[in-house]
Short mmCIF file of C-alpha atoms in Angstrom, two decimals:
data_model
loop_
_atom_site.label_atom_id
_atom_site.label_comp_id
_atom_site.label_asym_id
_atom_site.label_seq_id
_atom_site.Cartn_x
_atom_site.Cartn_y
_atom_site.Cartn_z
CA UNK A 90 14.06 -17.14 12.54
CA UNK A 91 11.44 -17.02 14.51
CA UNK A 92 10.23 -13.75 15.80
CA UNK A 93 7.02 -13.53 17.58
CA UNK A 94 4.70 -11.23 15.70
CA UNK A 95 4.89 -8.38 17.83
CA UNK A 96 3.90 -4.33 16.34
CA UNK A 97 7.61 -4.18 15.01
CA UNK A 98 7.51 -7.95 13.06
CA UNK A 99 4.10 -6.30 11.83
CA UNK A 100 6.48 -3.27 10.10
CA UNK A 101 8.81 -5.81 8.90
CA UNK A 102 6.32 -7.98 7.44
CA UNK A 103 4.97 -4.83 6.01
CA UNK A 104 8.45 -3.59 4.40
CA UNK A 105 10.19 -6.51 3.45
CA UNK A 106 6.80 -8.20 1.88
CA UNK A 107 6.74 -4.32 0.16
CA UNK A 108 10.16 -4.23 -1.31
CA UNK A 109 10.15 -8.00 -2.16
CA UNK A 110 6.71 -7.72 -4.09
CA UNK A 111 7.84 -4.26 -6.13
CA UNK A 112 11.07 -6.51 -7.12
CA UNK A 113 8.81 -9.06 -8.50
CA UNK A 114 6.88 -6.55 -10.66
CA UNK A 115 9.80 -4.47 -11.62
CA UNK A 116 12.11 -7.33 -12.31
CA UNK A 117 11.33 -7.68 -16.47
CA UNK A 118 9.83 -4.22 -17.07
CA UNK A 119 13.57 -2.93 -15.90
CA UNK A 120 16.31 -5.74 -16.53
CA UNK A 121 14.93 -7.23 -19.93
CA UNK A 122 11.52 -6.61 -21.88
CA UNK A 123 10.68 -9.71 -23.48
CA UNK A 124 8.99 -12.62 -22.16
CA UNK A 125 11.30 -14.66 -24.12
CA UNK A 126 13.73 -14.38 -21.50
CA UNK A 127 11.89 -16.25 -18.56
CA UNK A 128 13.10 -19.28 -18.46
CA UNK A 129 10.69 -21.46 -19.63
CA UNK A 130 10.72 -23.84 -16.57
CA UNK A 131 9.85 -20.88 -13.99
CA UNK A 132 7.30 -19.57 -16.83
CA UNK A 133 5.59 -23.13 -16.17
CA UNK A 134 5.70 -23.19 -12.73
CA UNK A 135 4.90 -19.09 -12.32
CA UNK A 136 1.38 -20.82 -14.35
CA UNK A 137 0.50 -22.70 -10.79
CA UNK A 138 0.85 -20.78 -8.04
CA UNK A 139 -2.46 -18.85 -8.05
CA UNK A 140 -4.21 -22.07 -7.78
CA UNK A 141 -1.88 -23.95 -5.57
CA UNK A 142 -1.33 -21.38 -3.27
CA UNK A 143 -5.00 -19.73 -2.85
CA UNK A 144 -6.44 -22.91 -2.47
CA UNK A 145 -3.78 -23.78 0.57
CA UNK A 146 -4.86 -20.61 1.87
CA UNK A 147 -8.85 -21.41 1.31
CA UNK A 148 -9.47 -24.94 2.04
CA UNK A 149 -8.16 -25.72 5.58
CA UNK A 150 -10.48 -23.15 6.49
CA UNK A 151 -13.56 -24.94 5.35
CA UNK A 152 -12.67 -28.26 6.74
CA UNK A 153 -11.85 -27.35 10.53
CA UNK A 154 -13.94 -26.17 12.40
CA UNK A 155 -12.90 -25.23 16.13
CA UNK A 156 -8.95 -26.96 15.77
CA UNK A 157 -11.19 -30.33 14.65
CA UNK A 158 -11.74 -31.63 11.18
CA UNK A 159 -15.25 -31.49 10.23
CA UNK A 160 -16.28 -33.33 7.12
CA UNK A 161 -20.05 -32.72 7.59
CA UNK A 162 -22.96 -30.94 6.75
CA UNK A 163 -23.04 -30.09 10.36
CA UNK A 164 -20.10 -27.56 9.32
CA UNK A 165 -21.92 -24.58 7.80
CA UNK A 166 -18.51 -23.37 6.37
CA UNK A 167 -18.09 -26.33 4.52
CA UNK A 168 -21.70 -26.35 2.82
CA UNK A 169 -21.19 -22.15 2.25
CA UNK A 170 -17.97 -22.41 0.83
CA UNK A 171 -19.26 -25.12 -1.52
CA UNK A 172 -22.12 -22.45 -2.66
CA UNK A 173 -19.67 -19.72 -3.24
CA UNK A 174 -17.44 -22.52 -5.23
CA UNK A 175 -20.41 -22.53 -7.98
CA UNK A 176 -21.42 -19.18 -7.55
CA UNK A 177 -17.49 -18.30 -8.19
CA UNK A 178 -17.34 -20.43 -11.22
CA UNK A 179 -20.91 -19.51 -12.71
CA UNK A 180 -20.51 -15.48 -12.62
CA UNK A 181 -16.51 -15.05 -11.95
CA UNK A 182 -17.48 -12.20 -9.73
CA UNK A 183 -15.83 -11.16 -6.31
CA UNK A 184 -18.65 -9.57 -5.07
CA UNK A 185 -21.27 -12.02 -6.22
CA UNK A 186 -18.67 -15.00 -4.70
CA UNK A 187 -18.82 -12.79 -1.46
CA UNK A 188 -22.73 -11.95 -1.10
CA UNK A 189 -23.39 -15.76 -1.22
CA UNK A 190 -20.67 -17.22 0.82
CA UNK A 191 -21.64 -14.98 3.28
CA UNK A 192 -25.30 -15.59 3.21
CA UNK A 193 -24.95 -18.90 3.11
CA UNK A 194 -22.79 -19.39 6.12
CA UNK A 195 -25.43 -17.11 8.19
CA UNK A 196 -28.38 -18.71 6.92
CA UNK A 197 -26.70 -22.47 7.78
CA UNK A 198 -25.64 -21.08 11.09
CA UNK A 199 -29.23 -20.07 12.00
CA UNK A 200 -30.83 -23.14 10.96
CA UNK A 201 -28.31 -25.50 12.28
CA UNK A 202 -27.95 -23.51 15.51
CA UNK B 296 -4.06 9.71 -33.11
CA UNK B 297 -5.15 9.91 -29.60
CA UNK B 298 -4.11 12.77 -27.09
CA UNK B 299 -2.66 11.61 -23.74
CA UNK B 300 -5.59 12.43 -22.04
CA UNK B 301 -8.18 11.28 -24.34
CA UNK B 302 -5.98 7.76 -23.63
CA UNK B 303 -6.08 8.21 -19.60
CA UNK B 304 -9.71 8.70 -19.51
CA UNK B 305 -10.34 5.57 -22.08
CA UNK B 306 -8.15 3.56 -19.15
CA UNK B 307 -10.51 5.34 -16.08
CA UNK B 308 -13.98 4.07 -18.20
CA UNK B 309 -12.22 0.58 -18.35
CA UNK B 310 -11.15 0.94 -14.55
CA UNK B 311 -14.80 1.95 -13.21
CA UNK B 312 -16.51 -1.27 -13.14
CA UNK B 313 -13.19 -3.44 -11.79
CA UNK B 314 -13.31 -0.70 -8.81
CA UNK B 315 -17.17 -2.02 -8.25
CA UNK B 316 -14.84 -5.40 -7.41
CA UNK B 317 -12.07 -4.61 -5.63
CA UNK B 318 -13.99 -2.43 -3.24
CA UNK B 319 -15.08 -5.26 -1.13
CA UNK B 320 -12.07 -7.02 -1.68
CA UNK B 321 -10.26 -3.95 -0.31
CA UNK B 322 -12.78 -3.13 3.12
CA UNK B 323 -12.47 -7.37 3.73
CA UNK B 324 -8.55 -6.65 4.24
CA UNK B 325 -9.17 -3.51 6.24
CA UNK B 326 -11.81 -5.72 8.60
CA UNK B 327 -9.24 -8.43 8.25
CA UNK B 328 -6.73 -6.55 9.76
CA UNK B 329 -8.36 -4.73 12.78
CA UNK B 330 -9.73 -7.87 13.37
CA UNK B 331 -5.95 -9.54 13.78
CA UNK B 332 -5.06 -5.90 16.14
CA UNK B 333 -2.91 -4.81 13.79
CA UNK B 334 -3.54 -0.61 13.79
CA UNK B 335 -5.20 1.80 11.24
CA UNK B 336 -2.06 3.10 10.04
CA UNK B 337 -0.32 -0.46 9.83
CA UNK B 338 -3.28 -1.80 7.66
CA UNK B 339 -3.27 1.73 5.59
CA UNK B 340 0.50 0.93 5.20
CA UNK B 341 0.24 -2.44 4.35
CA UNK B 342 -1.94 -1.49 1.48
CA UNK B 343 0.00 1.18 0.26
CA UNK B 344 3.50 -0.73 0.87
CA UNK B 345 2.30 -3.96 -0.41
CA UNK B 346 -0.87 -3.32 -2.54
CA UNK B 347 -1.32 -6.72 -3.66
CA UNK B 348 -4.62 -7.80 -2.00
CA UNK B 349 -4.61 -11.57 -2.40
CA UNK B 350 -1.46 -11.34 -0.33
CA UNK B 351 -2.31 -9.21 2.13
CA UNK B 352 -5.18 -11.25 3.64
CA UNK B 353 -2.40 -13.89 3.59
CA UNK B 354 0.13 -11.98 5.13
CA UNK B 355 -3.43 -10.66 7.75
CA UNK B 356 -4.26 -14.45 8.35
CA UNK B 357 -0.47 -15.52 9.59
CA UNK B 358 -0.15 -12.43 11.69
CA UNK B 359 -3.42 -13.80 13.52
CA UNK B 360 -1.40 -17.03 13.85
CA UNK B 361 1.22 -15.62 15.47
CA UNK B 362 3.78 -16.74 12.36
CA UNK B 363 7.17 -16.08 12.27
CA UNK B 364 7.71 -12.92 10.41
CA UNK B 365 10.06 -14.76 8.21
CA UNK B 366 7.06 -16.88 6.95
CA UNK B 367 4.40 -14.06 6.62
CA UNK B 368 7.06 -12.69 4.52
CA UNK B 369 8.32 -15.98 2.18
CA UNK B 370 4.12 -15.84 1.84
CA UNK B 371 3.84 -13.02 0.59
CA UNK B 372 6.33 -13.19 -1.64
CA UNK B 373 4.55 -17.00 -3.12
CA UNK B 374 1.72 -15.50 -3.40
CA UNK B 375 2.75 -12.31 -5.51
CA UNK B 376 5.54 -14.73 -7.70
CA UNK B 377 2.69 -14.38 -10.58
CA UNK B 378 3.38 -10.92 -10.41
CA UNK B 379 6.88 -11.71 -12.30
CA UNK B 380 4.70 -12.82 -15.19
CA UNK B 381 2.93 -9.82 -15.77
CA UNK B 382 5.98 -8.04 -15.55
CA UNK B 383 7.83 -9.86 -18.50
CA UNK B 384 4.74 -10.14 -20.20
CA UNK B 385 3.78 -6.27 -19.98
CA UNK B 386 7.96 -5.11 -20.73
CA UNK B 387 8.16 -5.00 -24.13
CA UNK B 388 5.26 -2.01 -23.89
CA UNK B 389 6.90 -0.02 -21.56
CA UNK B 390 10.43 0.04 -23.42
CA UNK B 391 10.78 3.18 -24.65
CA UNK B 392 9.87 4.38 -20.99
CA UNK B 393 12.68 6.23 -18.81
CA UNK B 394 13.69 4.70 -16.09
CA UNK B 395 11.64 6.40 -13.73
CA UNK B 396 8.63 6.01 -15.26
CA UNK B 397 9.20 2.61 -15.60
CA UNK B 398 10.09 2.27 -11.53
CA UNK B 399 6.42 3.80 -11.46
CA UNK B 400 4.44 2.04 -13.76
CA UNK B 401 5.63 -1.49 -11.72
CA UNK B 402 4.32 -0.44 -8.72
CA UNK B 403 0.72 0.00 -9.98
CA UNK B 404 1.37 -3.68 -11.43
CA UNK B 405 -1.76 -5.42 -10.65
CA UNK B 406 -3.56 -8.38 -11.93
CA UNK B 407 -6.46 -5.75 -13.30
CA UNK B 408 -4.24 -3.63 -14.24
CA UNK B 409 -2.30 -5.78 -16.40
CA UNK B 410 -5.09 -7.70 -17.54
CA UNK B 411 -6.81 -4.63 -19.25
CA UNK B 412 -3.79 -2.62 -20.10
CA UNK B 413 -2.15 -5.46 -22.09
CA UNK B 414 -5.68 -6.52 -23.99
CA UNK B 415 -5.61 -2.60 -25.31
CA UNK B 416 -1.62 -2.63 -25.95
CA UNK B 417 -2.21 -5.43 -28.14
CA UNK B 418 -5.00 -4.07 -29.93
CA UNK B 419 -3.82 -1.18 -30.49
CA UNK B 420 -0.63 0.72 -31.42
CA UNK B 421 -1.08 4.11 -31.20
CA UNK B 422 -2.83 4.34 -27.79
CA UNK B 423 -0.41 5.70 -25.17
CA UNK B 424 1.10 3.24 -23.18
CA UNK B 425 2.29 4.92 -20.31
CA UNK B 426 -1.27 7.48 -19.75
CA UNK B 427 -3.81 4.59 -20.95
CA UNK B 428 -2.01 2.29 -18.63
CA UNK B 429 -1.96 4.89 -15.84
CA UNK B 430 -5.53 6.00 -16.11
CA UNK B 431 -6.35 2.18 -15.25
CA UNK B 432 -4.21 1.66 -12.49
CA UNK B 433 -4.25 4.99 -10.79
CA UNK B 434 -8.19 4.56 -10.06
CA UNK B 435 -7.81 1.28 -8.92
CA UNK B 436 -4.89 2.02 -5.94
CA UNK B 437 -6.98 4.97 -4.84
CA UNK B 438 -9.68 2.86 -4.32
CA UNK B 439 -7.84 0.04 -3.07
CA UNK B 440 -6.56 2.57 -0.06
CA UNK B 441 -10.19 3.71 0.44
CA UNK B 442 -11.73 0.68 1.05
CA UNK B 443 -8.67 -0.54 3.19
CA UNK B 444 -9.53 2.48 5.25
CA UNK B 445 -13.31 2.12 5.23
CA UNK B 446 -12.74 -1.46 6.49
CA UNK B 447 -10.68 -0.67 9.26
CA UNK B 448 -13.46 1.90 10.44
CA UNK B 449 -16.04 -0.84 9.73
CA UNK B 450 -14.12 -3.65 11.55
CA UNK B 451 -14.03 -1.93 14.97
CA UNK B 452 -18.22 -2.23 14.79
CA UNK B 453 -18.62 -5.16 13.54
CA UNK B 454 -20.28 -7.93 15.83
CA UNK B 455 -18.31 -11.16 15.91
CA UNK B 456 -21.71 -13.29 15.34
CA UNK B 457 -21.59 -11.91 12.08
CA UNK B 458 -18.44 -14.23 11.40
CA UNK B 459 -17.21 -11.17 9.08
CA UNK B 460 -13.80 -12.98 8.61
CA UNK B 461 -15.13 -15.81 6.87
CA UNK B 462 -15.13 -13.13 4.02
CA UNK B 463 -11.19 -13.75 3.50
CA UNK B 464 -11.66 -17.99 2.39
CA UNK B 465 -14.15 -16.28 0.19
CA UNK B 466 -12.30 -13.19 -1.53
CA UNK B 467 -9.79 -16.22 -2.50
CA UNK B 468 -11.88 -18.67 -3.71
CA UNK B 469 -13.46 -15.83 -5.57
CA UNK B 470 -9.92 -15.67 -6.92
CA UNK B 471 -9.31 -19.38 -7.18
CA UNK B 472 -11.85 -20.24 -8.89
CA UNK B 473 -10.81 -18.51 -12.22
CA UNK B 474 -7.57 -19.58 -12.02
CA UNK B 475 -8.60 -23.27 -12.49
CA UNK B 476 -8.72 -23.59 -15.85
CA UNK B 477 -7.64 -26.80 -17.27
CA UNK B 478 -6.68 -30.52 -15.69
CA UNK B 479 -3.05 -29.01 -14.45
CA UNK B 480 -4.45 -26.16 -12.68
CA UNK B 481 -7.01 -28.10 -11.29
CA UNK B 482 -4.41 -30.82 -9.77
CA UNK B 483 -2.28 -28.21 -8.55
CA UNK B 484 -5.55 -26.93 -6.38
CA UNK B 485 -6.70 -29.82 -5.18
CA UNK B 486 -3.13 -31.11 -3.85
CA UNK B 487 -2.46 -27.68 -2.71
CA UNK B 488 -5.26 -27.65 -0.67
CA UNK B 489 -5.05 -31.44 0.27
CA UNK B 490 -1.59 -30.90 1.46
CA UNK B 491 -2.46 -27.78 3.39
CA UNK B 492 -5.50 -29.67 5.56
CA UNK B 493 -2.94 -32.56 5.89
CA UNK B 494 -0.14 -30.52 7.19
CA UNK B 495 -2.26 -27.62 9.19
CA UNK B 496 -0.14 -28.85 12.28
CA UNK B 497 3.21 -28.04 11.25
CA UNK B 498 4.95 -25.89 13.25
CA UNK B 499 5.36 -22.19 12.53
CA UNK B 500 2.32 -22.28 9.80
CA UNK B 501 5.16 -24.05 7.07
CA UNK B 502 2.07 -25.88 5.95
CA UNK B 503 1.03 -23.40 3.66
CA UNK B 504 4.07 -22.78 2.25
CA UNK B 505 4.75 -26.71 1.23
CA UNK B 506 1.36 -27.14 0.28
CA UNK B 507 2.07 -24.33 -2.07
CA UNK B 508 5.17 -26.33 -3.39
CA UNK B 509 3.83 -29.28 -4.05
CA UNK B 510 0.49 -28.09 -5.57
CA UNK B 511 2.95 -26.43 -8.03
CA UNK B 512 5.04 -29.25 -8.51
CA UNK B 513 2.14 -31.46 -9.39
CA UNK B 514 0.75 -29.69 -11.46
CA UNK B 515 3.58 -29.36 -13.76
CA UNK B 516 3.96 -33.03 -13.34
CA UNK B 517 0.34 -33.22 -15.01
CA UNK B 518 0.75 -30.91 -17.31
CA UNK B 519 4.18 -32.84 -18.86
CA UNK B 520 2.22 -35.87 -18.83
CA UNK B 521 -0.62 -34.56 -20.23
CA UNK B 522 1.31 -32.69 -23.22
CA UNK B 523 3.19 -35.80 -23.92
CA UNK B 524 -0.18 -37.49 -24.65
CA UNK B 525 -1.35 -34.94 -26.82
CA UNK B 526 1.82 -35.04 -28.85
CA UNK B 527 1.44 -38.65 -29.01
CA UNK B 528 -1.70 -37.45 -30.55
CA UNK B 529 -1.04 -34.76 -32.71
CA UNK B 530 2.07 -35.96 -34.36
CA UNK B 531 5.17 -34.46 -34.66
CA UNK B 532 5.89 -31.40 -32.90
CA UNK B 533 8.14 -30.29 -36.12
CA UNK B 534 5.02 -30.68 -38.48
CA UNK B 535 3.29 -28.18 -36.29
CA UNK B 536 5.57 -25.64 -36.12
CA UNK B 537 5.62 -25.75 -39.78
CA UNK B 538 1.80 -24.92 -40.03
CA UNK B 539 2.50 -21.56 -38.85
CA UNK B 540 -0.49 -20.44 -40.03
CA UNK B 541 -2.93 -22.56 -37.97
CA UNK B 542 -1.53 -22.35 -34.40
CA UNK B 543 -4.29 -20.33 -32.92
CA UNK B 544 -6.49 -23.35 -33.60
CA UNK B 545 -3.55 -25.42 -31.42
CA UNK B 546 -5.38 -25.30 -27.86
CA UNK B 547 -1.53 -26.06 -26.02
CA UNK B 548 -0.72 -22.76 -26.85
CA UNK B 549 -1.13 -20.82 -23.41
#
């Protein structure tokens, strides 16, 4: 299937990712009520997808820059998400993460620009 | 014995710094998603419809791309499979619910949500589940829809110099970060990533979604071999079970 992402795949996203993500949280709190019944091989694997999937989501977008890998500290994305990376793991704080990735990348920007 | 709405308000105290949080979390997807064209009421919609945040800046991101709506979708849906988790974790609490409320209380499912909720359920008996639950996640989707809607006001001002939408990569590793919190975790991440960088060309955005897979696949692989070293070194698993007594000092147990 592939639809271009015109306004109406932009509803279905939004519906289909709706209904399919309330299934997910209402699957145990209505068919069962015990975590004894996942089975234990999706429990395990469930355990991985927050940092599997976020950081497929995060890193490609530090490495390119403009379509081109860019494995240097001319890439100020690279060097700001690398400060948000310890600021993340040092205060576990979205906001804090935020306020110096952001700075970062504009302060590398200006002085590498 | 606690009234109901002695219970709801102990939820709201516990839900007023977590909003301080999720505010900017919420007005990056509402910048996010004027920034990708999609309208005001599509990104209010998406909030309300979806309201799972990590996964709407993913589902934001792909529509940028141009994905096939069948992939923004699958993503969405990878992204949120934690979700399923909290769910069976959070059940046995909300058993004596009716139906209804139960159809209710798993929409306000959120990571916060759950987090706090179940810390309290566990501690203590008597508070209400269904109001002390509620008064946590009911402040936290109002703001979420706020903020979504602030963001979308802000977005359409917003200079691109300011490279605003390098604030999604950000919101996630904010996100990430936490979640890597032993060797397994941390091989799933790196692969995932690796994998996603390696396979950025493939065609319809699929990258993501089998970086995702084999992140997750490695790091169970690392976690079996890791846990059949430490059973190597802890003896036999039957001994343990035995010491019933000392198995919050066992650091397996997850």
């Amino acid at each position: 299937m592939a639809t271009p992402l015109e306004t109406d795949g932009v509803w279905l996203v939004i519906i289909a990712g709706g209904i399919g993500t309330y299934a997910l949280r209402l699957s145990f709190v209505a068919l069962f009520g015990r975590l004894d019944d996942v089975p234990e091989g999706v429990e395990r694997a469930l355990r991985f997808v927050p940092a599997a999937v976020l950081s497929a989501l995060v890193v490609p977008k530090l490495v390119y820059a403009d379509g081109a890998l860019a494995l240097s500290p001319g890439n100020p994305r690279l060097l700001a998400g690398a400060l948000a990376v310890l600021v993340a793991w040092r205060t576990e704080d979205i906001l804090a993460t935020l306020v110096a990735g952001m700075s970062g990348l504009w302060l590398l920007t200006f002085a590498l620009g | 014995m606690t009234s109901p709405r002695e219970d709801f308000l102990s939820g709201v105290r516990v839900a007023a710094p977590i909003i301080l949080g999720i505010v900017p979390f919420g007005m990056v997807a509402g910048v996010a998603a004027a920034g990708v064209g999609m309208s005001a009421i599509q990104a209010l919609a998406m909030s309300v419809v979806v309201f799972a945040g990590a996964s709407q800046l993913a589902a934001i991101e792909l529509i940028g791309r141009n994905a096939p709506v069948a992939v923004v979708v699958l993503t969405v849906l990878v992204v949120n499979l934690r979700h399923v988790m909290y769910s069976a974790s959070i059940a046995p609490h909300f058993r004596r619910q009716s139906a209804k409320w139960k159809a209710a209380l798993a929409y306000l499912l959120t990571d916060q949500a759950y987090a706090v909720s179940l810390l309290e359920f566990e501690n203590d008996e008597e508070t209400s589940r269904r109001w002390y639950y509620l008064g946590v996640a009911v402040p936290l989707w109002v703001a979420w829809q706020i903020a979504t809607i602030v963001g979308v006001l802000l977005g359409a001002q917003i200079p691109s110099g300011w490279q605003l939408e390098f604030a999604v990569p950000l919101v996630f590793l904010a996100v990430l970060v936490p979640a890597v919190t032993d060797r397994a975790t941390g091989a799933a991440a790196v692969v995932g990533g690796g994998v996603a960088v390696a396979a950025n060309g493939l065609p319809y955005n699929l990258g993501l979604i089998v970086a995702a897979l084999v992140g997750i696949a490695v790091g169970l692989a690392v976690e079996s071999a890791f846990s059949v070293n430490s059973d190597d070194a802890g003896g036999e698993g039957e001994d343990r079970r035995e010491s019933g007594g000392d198995r919050a000092d066992d650091g397996e147990v997850a």
